[in-house]
GROMACS .gro file of C-alpha atoms in nm:
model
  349
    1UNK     CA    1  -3.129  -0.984  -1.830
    2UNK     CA    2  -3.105  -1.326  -2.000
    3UNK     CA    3  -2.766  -1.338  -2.151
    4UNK     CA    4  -2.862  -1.371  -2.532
    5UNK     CA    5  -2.660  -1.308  -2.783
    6UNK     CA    6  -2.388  -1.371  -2.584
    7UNK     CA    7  -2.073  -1.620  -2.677
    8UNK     CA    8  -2.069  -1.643  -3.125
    9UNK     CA    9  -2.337  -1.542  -3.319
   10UNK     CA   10  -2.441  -1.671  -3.643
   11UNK     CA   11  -2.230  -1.456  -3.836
   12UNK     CA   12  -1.890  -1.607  -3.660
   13UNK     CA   13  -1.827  -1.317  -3.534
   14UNK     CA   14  -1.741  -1.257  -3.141
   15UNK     CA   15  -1.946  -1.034  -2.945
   16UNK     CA   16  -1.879  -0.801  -2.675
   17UNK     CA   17  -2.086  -0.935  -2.373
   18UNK     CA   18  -2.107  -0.641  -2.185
   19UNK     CA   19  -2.240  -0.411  -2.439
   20UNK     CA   20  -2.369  -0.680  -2.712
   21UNK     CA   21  -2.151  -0.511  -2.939
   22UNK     CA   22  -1.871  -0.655  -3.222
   23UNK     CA   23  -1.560  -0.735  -2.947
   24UNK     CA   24  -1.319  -0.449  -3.173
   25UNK     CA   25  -1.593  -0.178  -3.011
   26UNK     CA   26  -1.328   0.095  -2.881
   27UNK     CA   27  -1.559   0.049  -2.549
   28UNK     CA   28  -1.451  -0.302  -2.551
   29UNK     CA   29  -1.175  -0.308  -2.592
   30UNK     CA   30  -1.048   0.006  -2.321
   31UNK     CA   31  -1.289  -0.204  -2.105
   32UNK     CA   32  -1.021  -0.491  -2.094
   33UNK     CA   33  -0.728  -0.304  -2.108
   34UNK     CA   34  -0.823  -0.109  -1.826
   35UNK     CA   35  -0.942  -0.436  -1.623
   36UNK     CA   36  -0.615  -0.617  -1.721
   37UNK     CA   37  -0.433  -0.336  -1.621
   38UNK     CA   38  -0.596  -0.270  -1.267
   39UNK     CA   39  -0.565  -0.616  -1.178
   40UNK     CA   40  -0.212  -0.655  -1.241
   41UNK     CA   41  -0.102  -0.340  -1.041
   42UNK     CA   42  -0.301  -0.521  -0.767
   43UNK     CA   43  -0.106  -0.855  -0.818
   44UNK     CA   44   0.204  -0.677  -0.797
   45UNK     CA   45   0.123  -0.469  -0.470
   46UNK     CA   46   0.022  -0.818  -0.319
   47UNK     CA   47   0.350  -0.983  -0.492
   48UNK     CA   48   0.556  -0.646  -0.319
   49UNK     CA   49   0.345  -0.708   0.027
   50UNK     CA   50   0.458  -1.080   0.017
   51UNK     CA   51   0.812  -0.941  -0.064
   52UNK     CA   52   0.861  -0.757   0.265
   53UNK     CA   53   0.662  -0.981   0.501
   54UNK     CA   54   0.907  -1.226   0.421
   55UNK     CA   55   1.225  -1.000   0.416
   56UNK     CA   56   1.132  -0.873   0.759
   57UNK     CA   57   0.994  -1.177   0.869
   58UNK     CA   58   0.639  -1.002   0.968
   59UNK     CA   59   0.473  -1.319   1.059
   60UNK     CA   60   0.531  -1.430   1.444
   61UNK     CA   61   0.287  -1.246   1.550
   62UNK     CA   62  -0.104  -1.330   1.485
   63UNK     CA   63  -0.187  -0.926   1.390
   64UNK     CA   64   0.083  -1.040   1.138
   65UNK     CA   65  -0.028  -1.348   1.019
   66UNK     CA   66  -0.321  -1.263   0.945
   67UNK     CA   67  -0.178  -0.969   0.754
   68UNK     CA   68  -0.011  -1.229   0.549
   69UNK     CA   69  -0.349  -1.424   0.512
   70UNK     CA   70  -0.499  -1.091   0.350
   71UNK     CA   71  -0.266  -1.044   0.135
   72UNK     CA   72  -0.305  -1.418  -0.013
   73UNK     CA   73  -0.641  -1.375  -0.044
   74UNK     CA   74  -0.594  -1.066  -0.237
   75UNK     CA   75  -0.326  -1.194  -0.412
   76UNK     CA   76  -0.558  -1.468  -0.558
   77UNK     CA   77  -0.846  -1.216  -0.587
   78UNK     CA   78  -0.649  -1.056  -0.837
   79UNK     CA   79  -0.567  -1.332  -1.055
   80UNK     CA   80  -0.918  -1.394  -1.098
   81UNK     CA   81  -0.941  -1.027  -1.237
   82UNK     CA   82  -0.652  -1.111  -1.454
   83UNK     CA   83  -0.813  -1.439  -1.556
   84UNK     CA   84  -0.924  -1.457  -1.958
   85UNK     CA   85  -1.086  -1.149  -2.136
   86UNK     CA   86  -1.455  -1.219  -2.194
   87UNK     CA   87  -1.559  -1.543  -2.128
   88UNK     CA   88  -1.933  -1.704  -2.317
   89UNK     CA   89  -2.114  -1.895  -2.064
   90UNK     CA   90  -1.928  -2.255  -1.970
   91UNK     CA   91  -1.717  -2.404  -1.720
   92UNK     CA   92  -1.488  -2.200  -1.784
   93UNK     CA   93  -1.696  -1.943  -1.691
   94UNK     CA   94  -1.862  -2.025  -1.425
   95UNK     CA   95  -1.478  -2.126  -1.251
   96UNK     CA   96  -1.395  -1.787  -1.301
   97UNK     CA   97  -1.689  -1.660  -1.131
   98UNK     CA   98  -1.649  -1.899  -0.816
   99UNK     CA   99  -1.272  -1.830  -0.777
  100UNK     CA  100  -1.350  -1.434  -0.808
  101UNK     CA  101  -1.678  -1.399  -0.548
  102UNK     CA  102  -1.426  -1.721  -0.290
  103UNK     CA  103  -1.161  -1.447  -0.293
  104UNK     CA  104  -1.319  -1.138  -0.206
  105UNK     CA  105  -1.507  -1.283   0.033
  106UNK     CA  106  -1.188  -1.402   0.203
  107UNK     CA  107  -1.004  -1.090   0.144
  108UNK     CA  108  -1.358  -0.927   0.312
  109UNK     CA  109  -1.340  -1.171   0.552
  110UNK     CA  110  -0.974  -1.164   0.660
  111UNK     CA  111  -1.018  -0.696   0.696
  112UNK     CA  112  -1.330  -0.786   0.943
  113UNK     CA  113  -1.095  -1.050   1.118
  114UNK     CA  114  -0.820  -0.806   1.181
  115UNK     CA  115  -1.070  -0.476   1.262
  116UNK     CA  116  -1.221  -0.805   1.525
  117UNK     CA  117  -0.904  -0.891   1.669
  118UNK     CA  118  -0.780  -0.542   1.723
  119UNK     CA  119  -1.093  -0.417   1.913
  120UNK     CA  120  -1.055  -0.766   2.118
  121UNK     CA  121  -0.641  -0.642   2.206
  122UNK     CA  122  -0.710  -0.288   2.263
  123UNK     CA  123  -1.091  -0.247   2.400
  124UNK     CA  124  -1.191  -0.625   2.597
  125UNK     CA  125  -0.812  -0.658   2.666
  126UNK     CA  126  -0.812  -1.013   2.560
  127UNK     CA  127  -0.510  -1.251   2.429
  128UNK     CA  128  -0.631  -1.369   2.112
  129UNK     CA  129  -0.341  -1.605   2.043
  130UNK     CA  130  -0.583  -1.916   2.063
  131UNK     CA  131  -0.796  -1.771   1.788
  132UNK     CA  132  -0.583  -1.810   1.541
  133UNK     CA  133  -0.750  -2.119   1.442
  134UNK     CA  134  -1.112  -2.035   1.427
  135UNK     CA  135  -0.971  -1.721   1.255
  136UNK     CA  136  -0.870  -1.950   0.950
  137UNK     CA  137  -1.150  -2.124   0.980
  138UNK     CA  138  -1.408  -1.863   0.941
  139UNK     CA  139  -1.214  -1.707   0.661
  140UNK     CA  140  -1.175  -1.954   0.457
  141UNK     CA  141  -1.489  -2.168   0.524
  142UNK     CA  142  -1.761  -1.902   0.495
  143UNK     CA  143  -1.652  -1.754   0.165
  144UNK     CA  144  -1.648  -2.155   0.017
  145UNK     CA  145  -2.022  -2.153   0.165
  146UNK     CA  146  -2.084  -1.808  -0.032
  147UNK     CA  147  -1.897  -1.896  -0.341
  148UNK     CA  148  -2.086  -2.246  -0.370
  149UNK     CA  149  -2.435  -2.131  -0.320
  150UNK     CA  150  -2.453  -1.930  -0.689
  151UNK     CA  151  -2.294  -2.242  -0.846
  152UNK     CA  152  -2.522  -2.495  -0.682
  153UNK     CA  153  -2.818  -2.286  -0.812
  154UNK     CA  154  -2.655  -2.222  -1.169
  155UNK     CA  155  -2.682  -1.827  -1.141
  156UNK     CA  156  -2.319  -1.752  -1.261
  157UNK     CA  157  -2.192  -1.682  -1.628
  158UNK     CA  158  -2.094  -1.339  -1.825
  159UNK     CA  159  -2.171  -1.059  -1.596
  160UNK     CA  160  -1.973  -0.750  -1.754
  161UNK     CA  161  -1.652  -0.705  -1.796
  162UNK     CA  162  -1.556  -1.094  -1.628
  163UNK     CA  163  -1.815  -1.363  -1.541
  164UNK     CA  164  -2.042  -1.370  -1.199
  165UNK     CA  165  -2.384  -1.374  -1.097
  166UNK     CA  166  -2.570  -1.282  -1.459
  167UNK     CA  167  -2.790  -0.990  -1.451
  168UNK     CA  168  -3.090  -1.193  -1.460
  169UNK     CA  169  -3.028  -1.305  -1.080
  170UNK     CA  170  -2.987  -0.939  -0.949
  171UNK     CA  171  -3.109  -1.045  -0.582
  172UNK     CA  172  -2.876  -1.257  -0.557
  173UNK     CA  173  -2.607  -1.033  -0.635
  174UNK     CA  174  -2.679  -0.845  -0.380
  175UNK     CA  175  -2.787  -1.112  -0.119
  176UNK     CA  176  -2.460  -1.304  -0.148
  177UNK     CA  177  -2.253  -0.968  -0.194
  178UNK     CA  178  -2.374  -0.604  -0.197
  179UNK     CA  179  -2.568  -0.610   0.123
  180UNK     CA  180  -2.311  -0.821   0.355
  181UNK     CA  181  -2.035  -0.606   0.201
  182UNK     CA  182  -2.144  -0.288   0.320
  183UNK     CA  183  -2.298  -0.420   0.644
  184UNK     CA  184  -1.971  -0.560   0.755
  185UNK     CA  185  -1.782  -0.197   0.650
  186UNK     CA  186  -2.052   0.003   0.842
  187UNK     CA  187  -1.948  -0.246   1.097
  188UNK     CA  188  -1.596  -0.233   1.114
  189UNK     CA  189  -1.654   0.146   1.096
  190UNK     CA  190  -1.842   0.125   1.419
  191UNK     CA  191  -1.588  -0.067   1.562
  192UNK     CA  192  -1.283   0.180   1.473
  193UNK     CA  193  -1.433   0.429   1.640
  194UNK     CA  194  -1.504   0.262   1.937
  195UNK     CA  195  -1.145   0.136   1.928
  196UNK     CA  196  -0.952   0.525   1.849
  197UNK     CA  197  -1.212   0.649   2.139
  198UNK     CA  198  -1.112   0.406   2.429
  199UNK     CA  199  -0.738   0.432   2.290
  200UNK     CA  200  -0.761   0.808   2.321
  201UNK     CA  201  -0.900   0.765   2.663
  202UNK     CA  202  -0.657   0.532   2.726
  203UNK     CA  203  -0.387   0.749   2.655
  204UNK     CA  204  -0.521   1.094   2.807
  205UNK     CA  205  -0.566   0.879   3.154
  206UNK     CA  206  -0.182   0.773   3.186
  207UNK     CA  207  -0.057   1.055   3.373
  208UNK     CA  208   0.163   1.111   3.673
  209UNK     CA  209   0.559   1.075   3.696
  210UNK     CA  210   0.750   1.006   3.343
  211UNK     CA  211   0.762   0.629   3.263
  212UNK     CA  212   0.945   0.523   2.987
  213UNK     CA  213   0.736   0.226   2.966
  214UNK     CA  214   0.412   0.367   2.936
  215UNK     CA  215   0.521   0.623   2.688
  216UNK     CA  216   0.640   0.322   2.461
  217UNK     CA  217   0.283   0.172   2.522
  218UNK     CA  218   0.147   0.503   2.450
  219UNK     CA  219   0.324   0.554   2.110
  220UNK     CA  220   0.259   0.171   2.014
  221UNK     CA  221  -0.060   0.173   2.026
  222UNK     CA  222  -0.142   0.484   1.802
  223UNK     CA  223   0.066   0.286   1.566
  224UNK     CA  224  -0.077  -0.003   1.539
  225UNK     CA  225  -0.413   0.200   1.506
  226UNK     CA  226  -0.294   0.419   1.242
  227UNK     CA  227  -0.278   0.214   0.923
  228UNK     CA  228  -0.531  -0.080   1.019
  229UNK     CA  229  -0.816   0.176   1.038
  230UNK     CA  230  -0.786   0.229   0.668
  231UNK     CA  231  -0.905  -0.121   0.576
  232UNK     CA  232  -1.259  -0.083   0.598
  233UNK     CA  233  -1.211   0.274   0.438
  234UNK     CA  234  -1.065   0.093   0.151
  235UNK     CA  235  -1.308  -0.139   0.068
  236UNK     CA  236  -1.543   0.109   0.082
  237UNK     CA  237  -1.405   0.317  -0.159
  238UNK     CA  238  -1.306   0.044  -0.430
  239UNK     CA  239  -1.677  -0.071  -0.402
  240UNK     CA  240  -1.852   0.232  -0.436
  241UNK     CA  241  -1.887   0.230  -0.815
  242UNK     CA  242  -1.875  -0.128  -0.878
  243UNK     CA  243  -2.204  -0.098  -0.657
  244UNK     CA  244  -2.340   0.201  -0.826
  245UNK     CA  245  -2.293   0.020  -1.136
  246UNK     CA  246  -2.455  -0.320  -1.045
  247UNK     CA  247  -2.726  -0.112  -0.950
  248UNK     CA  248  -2.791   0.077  -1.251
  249UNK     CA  249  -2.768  -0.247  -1.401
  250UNK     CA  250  -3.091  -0.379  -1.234
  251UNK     CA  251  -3.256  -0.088  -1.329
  252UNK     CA  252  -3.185  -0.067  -1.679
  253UNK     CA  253  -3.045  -0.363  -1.742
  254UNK     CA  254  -3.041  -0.351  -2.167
  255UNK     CA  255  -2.910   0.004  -2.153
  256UNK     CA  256  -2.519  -0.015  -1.988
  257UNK     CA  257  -2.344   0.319  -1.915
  258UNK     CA  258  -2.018   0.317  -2.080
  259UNK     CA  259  -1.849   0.543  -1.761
  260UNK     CA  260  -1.999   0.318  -1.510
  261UNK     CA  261  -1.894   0.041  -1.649
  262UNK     CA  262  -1.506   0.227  -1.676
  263UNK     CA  263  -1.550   0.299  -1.320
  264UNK     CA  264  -1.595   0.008  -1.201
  265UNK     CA  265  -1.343  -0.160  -1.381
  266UNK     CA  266  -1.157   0.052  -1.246
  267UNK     CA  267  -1.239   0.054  -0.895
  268UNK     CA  268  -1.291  -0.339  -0.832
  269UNK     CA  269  -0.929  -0.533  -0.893
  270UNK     CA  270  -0.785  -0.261  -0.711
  271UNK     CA  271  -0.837  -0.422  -0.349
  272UNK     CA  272  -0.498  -0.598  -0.381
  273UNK     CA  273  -0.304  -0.224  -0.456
  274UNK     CA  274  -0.521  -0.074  -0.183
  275UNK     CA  275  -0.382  -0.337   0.077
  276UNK     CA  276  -0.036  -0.231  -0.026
  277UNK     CA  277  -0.102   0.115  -0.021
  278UNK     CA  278  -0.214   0.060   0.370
  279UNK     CA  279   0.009  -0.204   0.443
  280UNK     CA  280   0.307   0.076   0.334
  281UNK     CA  281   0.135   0.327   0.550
  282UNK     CA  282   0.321   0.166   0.852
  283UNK     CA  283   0.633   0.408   0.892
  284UNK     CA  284   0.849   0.097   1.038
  285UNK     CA  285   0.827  -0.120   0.734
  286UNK     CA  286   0.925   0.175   0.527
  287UNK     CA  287   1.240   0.269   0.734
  288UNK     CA  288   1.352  -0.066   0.723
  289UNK     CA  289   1.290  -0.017   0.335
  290UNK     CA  290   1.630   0.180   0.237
  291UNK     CA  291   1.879   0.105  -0.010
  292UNK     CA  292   2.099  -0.037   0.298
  293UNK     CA  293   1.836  -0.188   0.485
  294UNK     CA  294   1.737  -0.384   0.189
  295UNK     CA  295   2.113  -0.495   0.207
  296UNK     CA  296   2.118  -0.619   0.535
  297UNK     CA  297   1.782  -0.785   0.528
  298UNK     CA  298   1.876  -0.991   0.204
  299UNK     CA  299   2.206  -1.056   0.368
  300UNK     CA  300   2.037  -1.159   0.679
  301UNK     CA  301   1.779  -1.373   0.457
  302UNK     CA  302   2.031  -1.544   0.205
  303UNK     CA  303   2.360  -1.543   0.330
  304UNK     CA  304   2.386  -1.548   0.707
  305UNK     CA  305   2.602  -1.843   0.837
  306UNK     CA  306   2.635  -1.740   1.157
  307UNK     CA  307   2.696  -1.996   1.433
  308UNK     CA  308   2.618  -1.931   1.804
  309UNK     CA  309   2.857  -2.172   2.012
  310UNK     CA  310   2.912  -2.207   2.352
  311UNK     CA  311   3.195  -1.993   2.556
  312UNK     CA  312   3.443  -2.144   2.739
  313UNK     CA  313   3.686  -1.882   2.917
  314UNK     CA  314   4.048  -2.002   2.945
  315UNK     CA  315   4.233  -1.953   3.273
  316UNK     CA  316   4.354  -1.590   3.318
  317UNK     CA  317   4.690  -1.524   3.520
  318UNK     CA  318   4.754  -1.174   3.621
  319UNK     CA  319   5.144  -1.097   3.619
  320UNK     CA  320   5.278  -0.794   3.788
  321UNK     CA  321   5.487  -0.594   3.519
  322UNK     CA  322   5.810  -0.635   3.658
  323UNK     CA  323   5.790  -0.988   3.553
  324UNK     CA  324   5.674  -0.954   3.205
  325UNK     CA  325   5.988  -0.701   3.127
  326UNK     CA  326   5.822  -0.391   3.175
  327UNK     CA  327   5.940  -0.086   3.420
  328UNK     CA  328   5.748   0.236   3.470
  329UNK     CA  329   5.984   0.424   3.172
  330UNK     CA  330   5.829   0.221   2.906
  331UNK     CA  331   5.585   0.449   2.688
  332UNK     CA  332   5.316   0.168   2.674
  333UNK     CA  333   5.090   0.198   2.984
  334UNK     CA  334   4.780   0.051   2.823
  335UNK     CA  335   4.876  -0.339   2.878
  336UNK     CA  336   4.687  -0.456   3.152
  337UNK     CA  337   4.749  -0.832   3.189
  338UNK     CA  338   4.924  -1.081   3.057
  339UNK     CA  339   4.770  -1.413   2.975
  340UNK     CA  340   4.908  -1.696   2.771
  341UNK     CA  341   4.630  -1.923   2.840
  342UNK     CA  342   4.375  -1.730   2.719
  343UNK     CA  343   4.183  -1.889   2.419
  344UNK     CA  344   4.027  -1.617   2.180
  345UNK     CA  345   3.882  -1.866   1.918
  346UNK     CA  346   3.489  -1.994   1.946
  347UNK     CA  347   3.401  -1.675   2.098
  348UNK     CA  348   3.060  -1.640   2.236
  349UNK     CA  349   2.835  -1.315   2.094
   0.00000   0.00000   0.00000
């Protein structure tokens, strides 16, 4: 659908983009509110996610890096979401279209990374340590490659409820999005269940005396499992009506369905909450969570002066207890030695 109509009509009056309606339409105008409102729960599960991964310091290892690289991506996604109201066709426009399909791509990009890293840990029992930087640079580069194509060719501007690929370039919606989307989740499905079946395995075949160590193993490895396998599952459920949507809209593309539309508004800033939501799933993070580990953490973070110097023991003399005035009828019994000498400052931990 050619975008007519679109941006101020001859009247003066601003239109409603997404149902070529007056902009004070009730539709409209929950439309926004509901977008606006999505998005910024999702920036403030991201801005909560960045909280604790720097309380706790959760980023020496790479699983956790690139945890923190997710939840930038999403954290950027979500501006985008946040970005204007209802832009008419123009730079403006077509920025905020770029910066939203760069984002989820890397958001996509960084859930596939993780789901590929884990299987590589747990299944191929490789060290992935030295991936770290191709891991970046797939991330980051091939959603730039995705996000540049539509603006090369001049297919973004008003697509809804923010601007994208315009309804009259549907293939291309779902080339550069729909269809990779869901291939990579069917993927990373696949993979999951490859990775809980050889952990199972795993973990059925460690038998024989007690080991403390393998028990440990045992338990650690369900829990990393546990929350990451809810990544794909959550992109897969925030893009279920945003495709359903973009599909009715190729169909009938001058006839929008207001609870669609309210649907997918709903559904598609919400990647940024959903990260939080699995991201909180991890039991560990929330223990360390309470009132007094909050404390301590914060303490640790902002206030901790703490110098580690070296220990250097003084001489000790031992002293029988005749010499130090003591006999056998004094009530203390508990002194042990005697040393002048001894230095107690500059203690080691």
């Amino acid at each position: 659908m050619e975008n007519k109509g679109v941006g101020q009509p001859s009247n003066g009056s601003s239109r409603c983009n997404f149902f070529n309606t007056d902009s004070d339409d009730y539709r409209c105008v929950v439309i926004l509110t509901v977008k606006r409102a999505t998005a910024t729960f999702s920036l403030l599960g991201c801005l909560f996610m960045l909280f604790v991964i720097w309380l706790l310091r959760r980023y020496h290892s790479l699983a956790q890096k690139m945890i923190l690289s997710l939840t930038v991506a999403a954290f950027f996604d979500s501006i985008a979401y946040v970005m204007g109201e209802d832009h008419p066709e123009g730079d403006l426009c077509n920025f905020q279209a770029w910066w939203l399909t760069y984002f989820d791509w890397s958001a996509l990009a960084w859930v596939c990374l993780i789901t590929l890293n884990l299987y590589l840990n747990l299944v191929k029992e490789m060290r992935t340590d030295r991936y770290e930087l191709p891991y970046h640079v797939l991330a980051w580069g091939v959603p730039l490659l995705m996000s540049c194509l539509p603006l090369f060719g001049g297919y973004y501007g008003p697509a809804g409820a923010w601007c994208w690929i315009t309804d009259g370039h549907v293939a291309w919606r779902f080339g550069i999005w729909y269809v990779p989307l869901f291939t990579l989740i069917l993927l990373m499905i696949c993979c999951y269940a490859r990775i809980i079946y050889v952990a199972n395995e795993r973990m059925q075949s460690w038998f024989g005396t007690f080991n403390p160590e393998r028990e440990r193993r045992k338990v650690s490895l369900a829990e990393e499992i546990k929350p990451l396998k809810w990544y794909p599952s959550v992109y897969l459920l925030v893009s279920l009506f945003p495709l359903i949507n973009r599909l009715h809209n190729a169909f009938s593309p001058q006839d929008p369905v207001f609870s669609l539309t309210l649907l997918h508004v709903l559904s598609a800033p919400l990647h940024g909450l959903a990260n939080a939501f699995v991201f909180g799933l991890d039991r560990d993070t929330w223990g360390q969570l309470s009132l007094t580990g909050i404390q301590l953490a914060l303490q640790s973070r902002l206030c901790d002066r703490t110098q580690i110097r070296e220990y250097h023991p003084g001489a000790v003399r031992y002293m029988p207890a005749d010499e130090m005035g003591f006999s056998d009828s004094d009530d203390d019994t508990n002194v042990l030695f005697f040393s002048p000498d001894m230095a107690l400052k500059d203690r080691g931990p």
